[in-house]
């Protein structure tokens, strides 16, 4: 994703959801991935981006999986959104975003927020995780403020009606970051989508239920491929 890991950091215009979708499209074109339609998977913020990508570049995709995607209007407010609202009211939002920890205590709280059964990691590993993240925190905050702003907050919601690719939606039933009620919102606009709600999982589905997630995605990709064989 733009600015993450080894990818160049440019500016806020690329960190909006539409900006990220455009950047990924450039990447797809530059490596020739668009020569045949491909399956796209996006999680959380990436789910928002993947949905907007599918709406903007429909001929690129053969199918789409959205895992606990951001960018919707959720009927039920999650624990994370409720905490954000309180921070906004106290004008503390930029200083203290629950998903951007700067102390071990905040990292513990983030893992509890993201996982239904948080991993029991040794202190040394937690310190290492935190040490890797802290140098990037200003960047993470810049991206967060951009995607939580007016322009990007409901990007997926606004583009749902334009998605034509066969769609699979996967959500952890105990998601405290983005409430599972978002699945019904997608289903209402795109009734033919396949929805899988997972027990024993919160927001970090790939961390908590990796085999189940991989199987659901591969089964969906294969079933869609058979339809067009």
PDB file of C-alpha atoms in Angstrom, residues 96-202:
ATOM      1  CA  UNK A  96      -4.060   9.197  20.921  1.00  0.00           C
ATOM      2  CA  UNK A  97      -5.415   6.919  18.175  1.00  0.00           C
ATOM      3  CA  UNK A  98      -6.115   3.436  19.641  1.00  0.00           C
ATOM      4  CA  UNK A  99      -4.623   1.686  16.563  1.00  0.00           C
ATOM      5  CA  UNK A 100      -1.331   3.634  16.729  1.00  0.00           C
ATOM      6  CA  UNK A 101       0.386   2.619  19.984  1.00  0.00           C
ATOM      7  CA  UNK A 102       3.487   4.319  21.366  1.00  0.00           C
ATOM      8  CA  UNK A 103       3.818   2.430  24.683  1.00  0.00           C
ATOM      9  CA  UNK A 104       3.614  -1.270  25.641  1.00  0.00           C
ATOM     10  CA  UNK A 105       0.362  -0.566  27.498  1.00  0.00           C
ATOM     11  CA  UNK A 106      -1.146   0.964  24.325  1.00  0.00           C
ATOM     12  CA  UNK A 107       0.110  -1.979  22.233  1.00  0.00           C
ATOM     13  CA  UNK A 108      -1.582  -4.410  24.648  1.00  0.00           C
ATOM     14  CA  UNK A 109      -4.802  -2.389  24.364  1.00  0.00           C
ATOM     15  CA  UNK A 110      -4.550  -2.418  20.532  1.00  0.00           C
ATOM     16  CA  UNK A 111      -4.164  -6.220  20.443  1.00  0.00           C
ATOM     17  CA  UNK A 112      -7.188  -6.582  22.751  1.00  0.00           C
ATOM     18  CA  UNK A 113      -9.171  -4.281  20.455  1.00  0.00           C
ATOM     19  CA  UNK A 114      -8.153  -6.084  17.244  1.00  0.00           C
ATOM     20  CA  UNK A 115      -8.334  -9.712  18.428  1.00  0.00           C
ATOM     21  CA  UNK A 116     -11.127 -11.714  20.007  1.00  0.00           C
ATOM     22  CA  UNK A 117      -8.419 -13.914  21.577  1.00  0.00           C
ATOM     23  CA  UNK A 118      -5.306 -11.700  21.718  1.00  0.00           C
ATOM     24  CA  UNK A 119      -2.033 -13.607  21.130  1.00  0.00           C
ATOM     25  CA  UNK A 120      -0.016 -14.163  24.294  1.00  0.00           C
ATOM     26  CA  UNK A 121       3.265 -12.706  23.057  1.00  0.00           C
ATOM     27  CA  UNK A 122       6.438 -12.594  25.163  1.00  0.00           C
ATOM     28  CA  UNK A 123       7.352  -9.104  26.406  1.00  0.00           C
ATOM     29  CA  UNK A 124      10.509  -9.128  24.275  1.00  0.00           C
ATOM     30  CA  UNK A 125       8.452  -9.700  21.104  1.00  0.00           C
ATOM     31  CA  UNK A 126       6.026  -6.926  22.091  1.00  0.00           C
ATOM     32  CA  UNK A 127       8.966  -4.558  22.628  1.00  0.00           C
ATOM     33  CA  UNK A 128      10.305  -5.477  19.177  1.00  0.00           C
ATOM     34  CA  UNK A 129       6.903  -4.914  17.555  1.00  0.00           C
ATOM     35  CA  UNK A 130       6.639  -1.526  19.213  1.00  0.00           C
ATOM     36  CA  UNK A 131      10.213  -0.555  18.266  1.00  0.00           C
ATOM     37  CA  UNK A 132       9.385  -1.341  14.609  1.00  0.00           C
ATOM     38  CA  UNK A 133       6.190   0.711  14.682  1.00  0.00           C
ATOM     39  CA  UNK A 134       7.234   3.849  16.584  1.00  0.00           C
ATOM     40  CA  UNK A 135       9.431   5.360  13.806  1.00  0.00           C
ATOM     41  CA  UNK A 136       6.399   5.103  11.470  1.00  0.00           C
ATOM     42  CA  UNK A 137       3.776   6.495  13.862  1.00  0.00           C
ATOM     43  CA  UNK A 138       3.734  10.001  12.375  1.00  0.00           C
ATOM     44  CA  UNK A 139       3.111   8.501   8.949  1.00  0.00           C
ATOM     45  CA  UNK A 140       0.372   6.185  10.302  1.00  0.00           C
ATOM     46  CA  UNK A 141      -1.297   9.220  11.914  1.00  0.00           C
ATOM     47  CA  UNK A 142      -1.112  11.167   8.651  1.00  0.00           C
ATOM     48  CA  UNK A 143      -2.765   8.283   6.769  1.00  0.00           C
ATOM     49  CA  UNK A 144      -5.363   7.792   9.503  1.00  0.00           C
ATOM     50  CA  UNK A 145      -6.357  11.467   9.533  1.00  0.00           C
ATOM     51  CA  UNK A 146      -6.682  11.339   5.716  1.00  0.00           C
ATOM     52  CA  UNK A 147      -8.859   8.196   5.589  1.00  0.00           C
ATOM     53  CA  UNK A 148     -10.983   9.276   8.565  1.00  0.00           C
ATOM     54  CA  UNK A 149     -11.650  12.661   6.919  1.00  0.00           C
ATOM     55  CA  UNK A 150     -14.798  13.656   5.031  1.00  0.00           C
ATOM     56  CA  UNK A 151     -13.382  12.707   1.627  1.00  0.00           C
ATOM     57  CA  UNK A 152     -12.586   9.054   2.468  1.00  0.00           C
ATOM     58  CA  UNK A 153     -14.634   8.082   5.534  1.00  0.00           C
ATOM     59  CA  UNK A 154     -17.527   6.538   3.563  1.00  0.00           C
ATOM     60  CA  UNK A 155     -15.764   5.840   0.253  1.00  0.00           C
ATOM     61  CA  UNK A 156     -16.811   2.180   0.091  1.00  0.00           C
ATOM     62  CA  UNK A 157     -20.439   3.002   0.908  1.00  0.00           C
ATOM     63  CA  UNK A 158     -20.505   5.580  -1.898  1.00  0.00           C
ATOM     64  CA  UNK A 159     -19.012   3.132  -4.448  1.00  0.00           C
ATOM     65  CA  UNK A 160     -20.885  -0.093  -3.528  1.00  0.00           C
ATOM     66  CA  UNK A 161     -23.499   0.323  -6.274  1.00  0.00           C
ATOM     67  CA  UNK A 162     -20.716   0.437  -8.891  1.00  0.00           C
ATOM     68  CA  UNK A 163     -19.162  -2.931  -7.946  1.00  0.00           C
ATOM     69  CA  UNK A 164     -19.898  -5.521 -10.633  1.00  0.00           C
ATOM     70  CA  UNK A 165     -17.329  -8.246  -9.792  1.00  0.00           C
ATOM     71  CA  UNK A 166     -18.569 -11.331  -7.909  1.00  0.00           C
ATOM     72  CA  UNK A 167     -18.128 -10.388  -4.271  1.00  0.00           C
ATOM     73  CA  UNK A 168     -17.280 -12.277  -1.094  1.00  0.00           C
ATOM     74  CA  UNK A 169     -17.533 -10.559   2.314  1.00  0.00           C
ATOM     75  CA  UNK A 170     -15.776 -12.081   5.349  1.00  0.00           C
ATOM     76  CA  UNK A 171     -16.154 -10.650   8.845  1.00  0.00           C
ATOM     77  CA  UNK A 172     -15.143 -11.680  12.381  1.00  0.00           C
ATOM     78  CA  UNK A 173     -18.304 -11.845  14.484  1.00  0.00           C
ATOM     79  CA  UNK A 174     -16.536 -10.182  17.424  1.00  0.00           C
ATOM     80  CA  UNK A 175     -14.974  -7.276  15.507  1.00  0.00           C
ATOM     81  CA  UNK A 176     -14.530  -4.322  17.904  1.00  0.00           C
ATOM     82  CA  UNK A 177     -12.843  -2.084  15.296  1.00  0.00           C
ATOM     83  CA  UNK A 178     -15.457  -2.161  12.499  1.00  0.00           C
ATOM     84  CA  UNK A 179     -18.768  -3.680  13.533  1.00  0.00           C
ATOM     85  CA  UNK A 180     -19.970  -6.855  11.807  1.00  0.00           C
ATOM     86  CA  UNK A 181     -23.285  -5.063  11.057  1.00  0.00           C
ATOM     87  CA  UNK A 182     -21.394  -3.664   8.044  1.00  0.00           C
ATOM     88  CA  UNK A 183     -21.852  -7.031   6.289  1.00  0.00           C
ATOM     89  CA  UNK A 184     -25.636  -6.509   6.112  1.00  0.00           C
ATOM     90  CA  UNK A 185     -25.059  -2.996   4.698  1.00  0.00           C
ATOM     91  CA  UNK A 186     -23.104  -4.490   1.778  1.00  0.00           C
ATOM     92  CA  UNK A 187     -25.660  -7.282   1.336  1.00  0.00           C
ATOM     93  CA  UNK A 188     -28.479  -4.769   1.091  1.00  0.00           C
ATOM     94  CA  UNK A 189     -26.830  -2.994  -1.864  1.00  0.00           C
ATOM     95  CA  UNK A 190     -25.321  -6.152  -3.424  1.00  0.00           C
ATOM     96  CA  UNK A 191     -27.707  -8.994  -2.495  1.00  0.00           C
ATOM     97  CA  UNK A 192     -25.853 -11.579  -4.614  1.00  0.00           C
ATOM     98  CA  UNK A 193     -22.649 -11.288  -2.568  1.00  0.00           C
ATOM     99  CA  UNK A 194     -21.457 -14.247  -0.489  1.00  0.00           C
ATOM    100  CA  UNK A 195     -21.181 -13.438   3.230  1.00  0.00           C
ATOM    101  CA  UNK A 196     -19.150 -15.506   5.716  1.00  0.00           C
ATOM    102  CA  UNK A 197     -19.236 -14.485   9.405  1.00  0.00           C
ATOM    103  CA  UNK A 198     -16.528 -16.148  11.498  1.00  0.00           C
ATOM    104  CA  UNK A 199     -16.810 -17.355  15.087  1.00  0.00           C
ATOM    105  CA  UNK A 200     -13.830 -16.863  17.407  1.00  0.00           C
ATOM    106  CA  UNK A 201     -12.547 -13.898  15.448  1.00  0.00           C
ATOM    107  CA  UNK A 202     -12.360 -10.157  15.888  1.00  0.00           C
TER     108      UNK A 202
END
